Amino acid sequence: MSFENRVAWITGASSGIGAALSRELASRGAHVVLSGRDEARLAAVAEGLATESLCLPFDVRDDDAMAAATRAAIDWRGGVDIAVANAGVSQRGAARKTEMHVYREIVAIDLVQQIAFAQGLVPHMADRGSGRLVFISSIAGKVGVPMRTAYCAAKFGLVGYADALRAELSQSGVEVHVVAPGSVATDVSRNALTADGSRRGKSDPAIDNGIPPDEAAREMVDAIALNQREIIVARGMEEALGKLRQTPDQVFDQVAAMVAGGYMEKMEAEG
């Protein structure tokens, strides 16, 4: 596909993978909507883009603010063509020491509110008969990783939601992509929540030596352009682990065939 003159909306766009995706999509001619909590950092990213952009700052935990941003993003240029659910927070803490409020916060941000973001756009895209929903999961959404039990739970859940949504939308013209990055050189580890919910404040060697964000973003956008449904962007052991748990396209096609055969209509008719 061509991204020329398409409207792409990215959450978590003020830094890291979100900022890199904004730059990559803009370099391919997309008009970019940037969202995140920090308006100044969003503006700094917007200044470096090659095309027209719109900054819509909000906290993904604020449903009213998200709904207002959704209306503004759709109204800006008459619709949203690509939506990237990228906002999130990671974790570094053993399960036996992690307080329940940390689980609730990570699952809320990384799963529930990413679903809310998508749900706000599903009717819009389905009614138009086109669009792409992109969910940034993780290798930790394919393989359980120690010290990240809440994060893995949320990221695994995001994959499940996206896979089911893809099947439901398979007759609508709307495409659904799941991206599973490995270690990318961002602040994800510094910003991770510890067992008591405090910010970790330091990075990991694996992250510091990870894939440069712009390189990762280029791989992601290349794969989206090729209409790959599950996209692993990782190196070494992380890539191998991700591919061990990668879902074959035949599975996606089989479930989509159920929808094409009237599965949803039968279920709804049965109540």
Coordinates of C-alpha atoms in Angstrom, one line a residue:
M1 CA 0.0 0.0 0.0
S2 CA 1.0 3.6 -0.4
F3 CA 0.9 5.9 2.7
E4 CA 0.8 9.1 0.6
N5 CA -1.9 11.5 1.9
R6 CA -3.2 8.9 4.4
V7 CA -4.0 10.0 7.9
A8 CA -2.0 8.1 10.5
W9 CA -2.7 8.5 14.2
I10 CA -0.1 7.3 16.7
T11 CA -0.5 7.1 20.5
G12 CA 2.6 7.2 22.7
A13 CA 4.1 9.4 20.0
S14 CA 6.3 11.7 22.1
S15 CA 9.3 9.3 22.2
G16 CA 10.7 5.9 21.4
I17 CA 8.8 3.7 18.9
G18 CA 5.9 6.1 18.6
A19 CA 8.0 9.0 17.6
A20 CA 10.0 6.8 15.2
L21 CA 6.8 5.6 13.6
S22 CA 5.6 9.1 13.2
R23 CA 8.8 10.1 11.4
E24 CA 8.7 7.0 9.2
L25 CA 5.1 7.4 8.2
A26 CA 5.6 11.1 7.5
S27 CA 8.6 10.3 5.4
R28 CA 6.3 8.2 3.2
G29 CA 3.8 11.0 2.7
A30 CA 1.3 10.3 5.5
H31 CA -0.3 13.2 7.5
V32 CA 0.4 12.3 11.1
V33 CA -1.7 12.8 14.3
L34 CA 0.5 12.6 17.4
S35 CA -0.9 11.8 20.8
G36 CA 0.7 11.4 24.2
R37 CA 0.6 13.1 27.6
D38 CA 3.4 15.6 27.1
E39 CA 2.4 18.4 24.7
A40 CA 5.8 19.9 24.5
R41 CA 7.5 16.7 23.5
L42 CA 4.8 16.0 20.9
A43 CA 5.4 19.4 19.4
A44 CA 9.1 18.7 19.3
V45 CA 8.4 15.5 17.3
A46 CA 6.0 17.3 15.0
E47 CA 8.5 20.0 14.2
G48 CA 10.8 17.4 12.6
L49 CA 8.1 15.7 10.4
A50 CA 8.2 15.9 6.6
T51 CA 4.4 16.4 6.3
E52 CA 1.5 18.1 8.0
S53 CA 0.8 17.0 11.5
L54 CA -1.7 17.5 14.4
C55 CA -0.9 17.2 18.1
L56 CA -3.7 15.8 20.3
P57 CA -2.3 15.4 23.8
F58 CA -4.3 13.3 26.3
D59 CA -3.8 10.6 28.9
V60 CA -5.1 7.2 27.6
R61 CA -6.6 6.6 31.0
D62 CA -9.0 9.5 30.5
D63 CA -11.9 8.1 28.5
D64 CA -13.6 11.5 27.9
A65 CA -10.3 13.0 26.6
M66 CA -9.8 10.0 24.4
A67 CA -13.2 10.3 22.9
A68 CA -12.7 14.0 22.2
A69 CA -9.3 13.3 20.6
T70 CA -11.0 10.6 18.4
R71 CA -13.5 13.1 17.1
A72 CA -10.8 15.6 16.5
A73 CA -8.6 13.1 14.7
I74 CA -11.4 12.0 12.4
D75 CA -12.5 15.6 11.7
W76 CA -9.0 16.9 10.9
R77 CA -8.8 15.6 7.3
G78 CA -12.1 13.7 7.0
G79 CA -11.0 10.3 8.5
V80 CA -8.3 8.2 10.1
D81 CA -6.7 5.7 7.7
I82 CA -4.1 4.1 10.1
A83 CA -4.3 4.0 13.9
V84 CA -1.4 2.8 15.9
A85 CA -2.1 1.8 19.5
N86 CA 1.4 2.2 20.9
A87 CA 0.9 3.9 24.4
G88 CA 2.1 1.7 27.2
V89 CA 4.2 1.1 30.2
S90 CA 6.6 -1.8 31.0
Q91 CA 7.4 -3.6 34.3
R92 CA 10.4 -4.8 36.2
G93 CA 9.4 -6.7 39.4
A94 CA 9.0 -10.2 40.7
A95 CA 5.4 -11.4 40.9
R96 CA 5.7 -12.4 44.6
K97 CA 6.7 -8.9 45.4
T98 CA 4.4 -7.0 43.1
E99 CA 1.4 -5.1 44.6
M100 CA -2.0 -5.6 43.0
H101 CA -2.4 -1.9 42.1
V102 CA 0.6 -2.3 39.8
Y103 CA -1.1 -5.2 38.0
R104 CA -4.3 -3.1 37.6
E105 CA -2.4 0.0 36.3
I106 CA -0.4 -1.9 33.8
V107 CA -3.3 -4.0 32.5
A108 CA -5.4 -0.8 32.3
I109 CA -2.9 1.2 30.3
D110 CA -1.4 -1.6 28.1
L111 CA -4.6 -3.6 27.4
V112 CA -7.9 -2.0 28.4
Q113 CA -7.2 1.5 27.2
Q114 CA -5.6 0.2 24.0
I115 CA -8.9 -1.6 23.4
A116 CA -10.8 1.6 24.1
F117 CA -8.7 3.5 21.6
A118 CA -9.4 0.9 18.9
Q119 CA -13.1 0.6 19.8
G120 CA -13.5 4.4 19.2
L121 CA -12.3 3.9 15.6
V122 CA -13.8 0.5 14.6
P123 CA -17.2 1.9 13.6
H124 CA -15.6 4.8 11.7
M125 CA -13.3 2.5 9.7
A126 CA -15.9 -0.2 9.2
D127 CA -18.4 2.3 7.9
R128 CA -15.9 3.7 5.5
G129 CA -14.9 0.2 4.4
S130 CA -11.2 0.8 4.9
G131 CA -8.5 1.4 7.5
R132 CA -5.7 -0.2 9.4
L133 CA -5.5 -0.9 13.1
V134 CA -2.0 -1.5 14.4
F135 CA -1.4 -2.8 17.9
I136 CA 2.1 -2.6 19.3
S137 CA 2.4 -5.7 21.5
S138 CA 5.8 -7.2 22.3
I139 CA 7.8 -10.4 22.2
A140 CA 6.6 -10.5 25.8
G141 CA 3.1 -10.8 24.3
K142 CA 4.2 -14.1 22.7
V143 CA 6.5 -15.5 25.3
G144 CA 6.3 -15.2 29.1
V145 CA 9.2 -13.1 30.4
P146 CA 10.3 -13.1 34.1
M147 CA 9.9 -9.8 36.0
R148 CA 7.1 -8.8 33.6
T149 CA 4.0 -10.8 34.7
A150 CA 1.6 -7.9 34.4
Y151 CA 3.2 -6.6 31.2
C152 CA 3.0 -10.1 29.6
A153 CA -0.6 -10.5 30.7
A154 CA -1.5 -7.2 29.1
K155 CA 0.5 -7.8 25.9
F156 CA -0.8 -11.4 25.5
G157 CA -4.3 -10.0 25.9
L158 CA -3.8 -7.4 23.3
V159 CA -2.8 -10.1 20.8
G160 CA -6.0 -12.0 21.6
Y161 CA -8.2 -9.0 21.2
A162 CA -6.5 -8.0 17.9
D163 CA -6.8 -11.6 16.5
A164 CA -10.5 -11.8 17.3
L165 CA -11.1 -8.3 16.0
R166 CA -9.3 -9.1 12.7
A167 CA -11.6 -12.0 12.2
E168 CA -14.7 -10.0 12.9
L169 CA -13.5 -7.2 10.5
S170 CA -12.3 -9.6 7.8
Q171 CA -15.3 -8.8 5.5
S172 CA -15.2 -5.1 6.2
G173 CA -12.1 -3.8 4.4
V174 CA -10.4 -3.0 7.7
E175 CA -7.0 -4.7 8.3
V176 CA -5.6 -5.5 11.7
H177 CA -1.9 -5.8 12.4
V178 CA 0.0 -6.9 15.6
V179 CA 3.6 -5.9 16.0
A180 CA 5.8 -7.7 18.5
P181 CA 9.0 -5.8 19.0
G182 CA 11.9 -7.2 20.9
S183 CA 14.5 -5.0 22.6
V184 CA 14.4 -1.5 21.0
A185 CA 16.7 1.3 22.3
T186 CA 14.2 3.5 24.0
D187 CA 13.4 4.6 27.6
V188 CA 11.0 1.7 28.1
S189 CA 13.1 0.2 30.9
R190 CA 13.7 3.5 32.7
N191 CA 10.0 4.2 32.7
A192 CA 9.0 0.7 33.8
L193 CA 7.0 0.2 37.0
T194 CA 8.7 -1.7 39.8
A195 CA 6.9 -4.0 42.3
D196 CA 5.6 -1.0 44.4
G197 CA 4.6 1.0 41.3
S198 CA 7.5 3.5 41.4
R199 CA 9.4 4.3 38.2
R200 CA 12.5 2.1 37.8
G201 CA 14.7 5.0 36.6
K202 CA 17.4 2.9 35.0
S203 CA 17.8 0.9 31.8
D204 CA 18.9 -2.6 30.8
P205 CA 21.9 -3.5 28.7
A206 CA 19.6 -5.5 26.3
I207 CA 17.5 -2.3 25.8
D208 CA 20.5 0.0 25.5
N209 CA 22.0 -2.3 22.8
G210 CA 18.6 -2.9 21.1
I211 CA 17.4 -2.0 17.7
P212 CA 17.6 1.7 16.9
P213 CA 14.0 3.0 17.0
D214 CA 14.1 4.4 13.4
E215 CA 15.3 1.0 12.1
A216 CA 12.6 -0.8 14.0
A217 CA 9.9 1.7 12.7
R218 CA 11.1 1.2 9.1
E219 CA 10.7 -2.6 9.5
M220 CA 7.3 -2.2 11.0
V221 CA 6.0 0.1 8.3
D222 CA 7.5 -2.1 5.5
A223 CA 5.6 -5.1 6.9
I224 CA 2.3 -3.1 7.3
A225 CA 2.7 -2.0 3.6
L226 CA 3.0 -5.7 2.7
N227 CA -0.2 -6.4 4.7
Q228 CA 1.6 -8.8 7.2
R229 CA -0.8 -9.5 10.0
E230 CA 1.7 -10.5 12.7
I231 CA 5.0 -8.6 12.6
I232 CA 8.0 -9.6 14.6
V233 CA 10.7 -7.0 14.9
A234 CA 13.5 -8.5 16.9
R235 CA 17.0 -9.9 16.8
G236 CA 18.8 -13.0 18.0
M237 CA 17.2 -15.1 20.7
E238 CA 14.2 -12.7 20.9
E239 CA 13.5 -13.2 17.2
A240 CA 13.8 -16.9 17.5
L241 CA 11.5 -17.1 20.5
G242 CA 8.9 -14.9 18.8
K243 CA 8.9 -17.0 15.7
L244 CA 8.4 -20.2 17.8
R245 CA 5.1 -18.7 19.0
Q246 CA 4.2 -16.9 15.7
T247 CA 0.6 -17.6 14.5
P248 CA 0.5 -19.1 11.0
D249 CA -1.5 -17.1 8.4
Q250 CA -3.5 -20.3 7.8
V251 CA -5.0 -19.9 11.3
F252 CA -6.1 -16.3 10.6
D253 CA -7.5 -17.4 7.2
Q254 CA -9.4 -20.3 8.8
V255 CA -11.1 -18.1 11.4
A256 CA -11.9 -15.4 8.8
A257 CA -13.5 -18.1 6.7
M258 CA -15.8 -18.8 9.6
V259 CA -16.9 -15.2 9.6
A260 CA -17.4 -15.2 5.8
G261 CA -19.6 -18.3 6.3
G262 CA -22.0 -16.5 8.6
Y263 CA -20.6 -17.5 12.0
M264 CA -21.3 -14.2 13.7
E265 CA -24.8 -13.9 12.3
K266 CA -25.7 -17.4 13.5
M267 CA -24.3 -16.6 17.0
E268 CA -26.3 -13.3 17.1
A269 CA -29.5 -15.1 16.0
E270 CA -29.1 -17.6 18.8
G271 CA -28.8 -14.8 21.3

